[in-house]
mmCIF file of C-alpha atoms and ligand atoms in Angstrom:
data_model
loop_
_atom_site.group_PDB
_atom_site.id
_atom_site.type_symbol
_atom_site.label_atom_id
_atom_site.label_comp_id
_atom_site.label_asym_id
_atom_site.label_seq_id
_atom_site.Cartn_x
_atom_site.Cartn_y
_atom_site.Cartn_z
ATOM 1 C CA UNK I 1 27.941 -9.341 -45.819
ATOM 2 C CA UNK I 2 28.098 -12.456 -44.051
ATOM 3 C CA UNK I 3 30.477 -10.629 -41.671
ATOM 4 C CA UNK I 4 28.169 -7.801 -40.934
ATOM 5 C CA UNK I 5 25.559 -10.519 -40.702
ATOM 6 C CA UNK I 6 27.410 -11.869 -37.779
ATOM 7 C CA UNK I 7 28.768 -9.073 -36.195
ATOM 8 C CA UNK I 8 24.477 -8.384 -35.598
ATOM 9 C CA UNK I 9 23.580 -11.442 -34.607
ATOM 10 C CA UNK I 10 26.310 -11.251 -31.542
ATOM 11 C CA UNK I 11 25.525 -8.158 -30.660
ATOM 12 C CA UNK I 12 21.517 -8.693 -30.510
ATOM 13 C CA UNK I 13 22.321 -12.127 -28.291
ATOM 14 C CA UNK I 14 24.815 -9.848 -26.049
ATOM 15 C CA UNK I 15 22.022 -7.289 -25.166
ATOM 16 C CA UNK I 16 19.441 -10.160 -24.518
ATOM 17 C CA UNK I 17 22.534 -11.602 -22.017
ATOM 18 C CA UNK I 18 22.672 -8.494 -20.700
ATOM 19 C CA UNK I 19 19.021 -7.868 -20.092
ATOM 20 C CA UNK I 20 18.624 -11.535 -18.524
ATOM 21 C CA UNK I 21 21.723 -10.793 -16.248
ATOM 22 C CA UNK I 22 20.190 -7.304 -14.592
ATOM 23 C CA UNK I 23 16.848 -9.293 -13.919
ATOM 24 C CA UNK I 24 18.690 -11.775 -12.511
ATOM 25 C CA UNK I 25 20.734 -9.570 -10.221
ATOM 26 C CA UNK I 26 17.354 -7.404 -9.508
ATOM 27 C CA UNK I 27 15.183 -10.242 -8.526
ATOM 28 C CA UNK I 28 11.548 -11.181 -9.624
ATOM 29 C CA UNK I 29 8.694 -8.685 -7.996
ATOM 30 C CA UNK I 30 7.419 -9.857 -5.195
ATOM 31 C CA UNK I 31 3.822 -11.613 -5.655
ATOM 32 C CA UNK I 32 0.813 -10.423 -3.170
ATOM 33 C CA UNK I 33 0.161 -14.431 -2.912
ATOM 34 C CA UNK I 34 3.585 -14.771 -1.974
ATOM 35 C CA UNK I 35 2.954 -16.111 1.681
ATOM 36 C CA UNK I 36 5.450 -14.024 3.433
ATOM 37 C CA UNK I 37 3.517 -10.986 1.497
ATOM 38 C CA UNK I 38 0.211 -11.591 2.626
ATOM 39 C CA UNK I 39 1.553 -12.803 6.271
ATOM 40 C CA UNK I 40 2.632 -8.950 6.324
ATOM 41 C CA UNK I 41 -0.284 -7.420 4.245
ATOM 42 C CA UNK I 42 1.849 -6.668 1.468
ATOM 43 C CA UNK I 43 0.251 -4.949 -1.495
ATOM 44 C CA UNK I 44 2.144 -3.345 -4.319
ATOM 45 C CA UNK I 45 0.085 -0.451 -4.612
ATOM 46 C CA UNK I 46 -0.549 1.709 -1.109
ATOM 47 C CA UNK I 47 -3.615 2.873 -2.118
ATOM 48 C CA UNK I 48 -5.141 -0.721 -1.451
ATOM 49 C CA UNK I 49 -4.603 -1.668 1.579
ATOM 50 C CA UNK I 50 -6.977 -2.656 4.109
ATOM 51 C CA UNK I 51 -7.708 -0.098 6.171
ATOM 52 C CA UNK I 52 -9.580 -2.018 8.873
ATOM 53 C CA UNK I 53 -6.560 -4.512 9.301
ATOM 54 C CA UNK I 54 -4.453 -1.765 8.791
ATOM 55 C CA UNK I 55 -5.916 1.448 10.647
ATOM 56 C CA UNK I 56 -2.177 2.505 11.143
ATOM 57 C CA UNK I 57 -1.841 2.709 7.389
ATOM 58 C CA UNK I 58 -1.650 5.964 5.968
ATOM 59 C CA UNK I 59 -1.721 6.478 1.708
ATOM 60 C CA UNK I 60 1.555 8.625 2.223
ATOM 61 C CA UNK I 61 3.250 5.554 3.134
ATOM 62 C CA UNK I 62 5.219 4.208 0.470
ATOM 63 C CA UNK I 63 7.532 1.778 -0.357
ATOM 64 C CA UNK I 64 9.808 4.324 -1.459
ATOM 65 C CA UNK I 65 9.965 6.284 1.660
ATOM 66 C CA UNK I 66 10.389 3.227 4.038
ATOM 67 C CA UNK I 67 13.895 3.005 5.838
ATOM 68 C CA UNK I 68 13.854 -0.762 4.893
ATOM 69 C CA UNK I 69 13.979 0.028 0.837
ATOM 70 C CA UNK I 70 16.884 -0.873 -0.546
ATOM 71 C CA UNK I 71 16.442 1.273 -3.852
ATOM 72 C CA UNK I 72 16.498 4.562 -4.554
ATOM 73 C CA UNK I 73 13.023 6.925 -3.852
ATOM 74 C CA UNK I 74 12.606 7.507 -7.936
ATOM 75 C CA UNK I 75 12.948 3.981 -8.310
ATOM 76 C CA UNK I 76 9.367 2.146 -9.006
ATOM 77 C CA UNK I 77 10.849 -0.542 -7.486
ATOM 78 C CA UNK I 78 13.714 -2.059 -5.106
ATOM 79 C CA UNK I 79 14.685 -4.772 -2.739
ATOM 80 C CA UNK I 80 13.972 -4.910 0.762
ATOM 81 C CA UNK I 81 15.078 -7.338 3.238
ATOM 82 C CA UNK I 82 11.800 -8.824 4.763
ATOM 83 C CA UNK I 83 11.449 -10.120 1.164
ATOM 84 C CA UNK I 84 14.615 -11.971 0.057
ATOM 85 C CA UNK I 85 15.678 -12.228 -3.379
ATOM 86 C CA UNK I 86 12.441 -10.347 -4.905
ATOM 87 C CA UNK I 87 11.350 -6.409 -5.542
ATOM 88 C CA UNK I 88 8.455 -4.534 -3.827
ATOM 89 C CA UNK I 89 6.801 -2.112 -5.877
ATOM 90 C CA UNK I 90 8.249 1.738 -5.233
ATOM 91 C CA UNK I 91 4.407 2.611 -4.713
ATOM 92 C CA UNK I 92 4.026 -0.039 -2.188
ATOM 93 C CA UNK I 93 3.351 -0.892 1.530
ATOM 94 C CA UNK I 94 3.620 -4.299 4.230
ATOM 95 C CA UNK I 95 2.683 -3.666 7.553
ATOM 96 C CA UNK I 96 6.127 -3.896 8.527
ATOM 97 C CA UNK I 97 6.217 0.251 7.002
ATOM 98 C CA UNK I 98 8.679 2.199 8.882
ATOM 99 C CA UNK I 99 9.482 5.931 8.465
ATOM 100 C CA UNK I 100 13.019 6.604 6.890
ATOM 101 C CA UNK I 101 14.919 7.964 9.593
HETATM 102 FE FE1 SF4 F 1 8.291 -1.714 1.545
HETATM 103 FE FE2 SF4 F 1 9.249 -1.298 3.917
HETATM 104 FE FE3 SF4 F 1 6.893 -3.218 3.628
HETATM 105 FE FE4 SF4 F 1 9.734 -3.950 2.198
HETATM 106 S S1 SF4 F 1 9.270 -3.174 4.579
HETATM 107 S S2 SF4 F 1 7.760 -3.995 1.975
HETATM 108 S S3 SF4 F 1 9.824 -1.378 1.796
HETATM 109 S S4 SF4 F 1 6.614 -1.350 3.431
#
């Protein structure tokens, strides 16, 4: 009995270490209030972008179809070189959006 218990404890500890490691590797989600995000007009939801401020923005422009997006098009979030160490939302947008080639 006691061996079995120890095994379960080890497995759950191993599991949480794995989750933490993964979160660290991917980086935290970028906050819209981050100074760099504010400077680039970043919104986690492309439909919330200020149309007056960014007249060239279109709702079809998303981080996940931006040339700079480091995630896959299907990823909910991914890296962006403009926000090092952070994750941007796949459905997000910023004024540096560039059409994927
Ligand atoms: Fe999203 Fe592209 Fe702006 Fe990065 S540069 S935040 S991927 S729109």
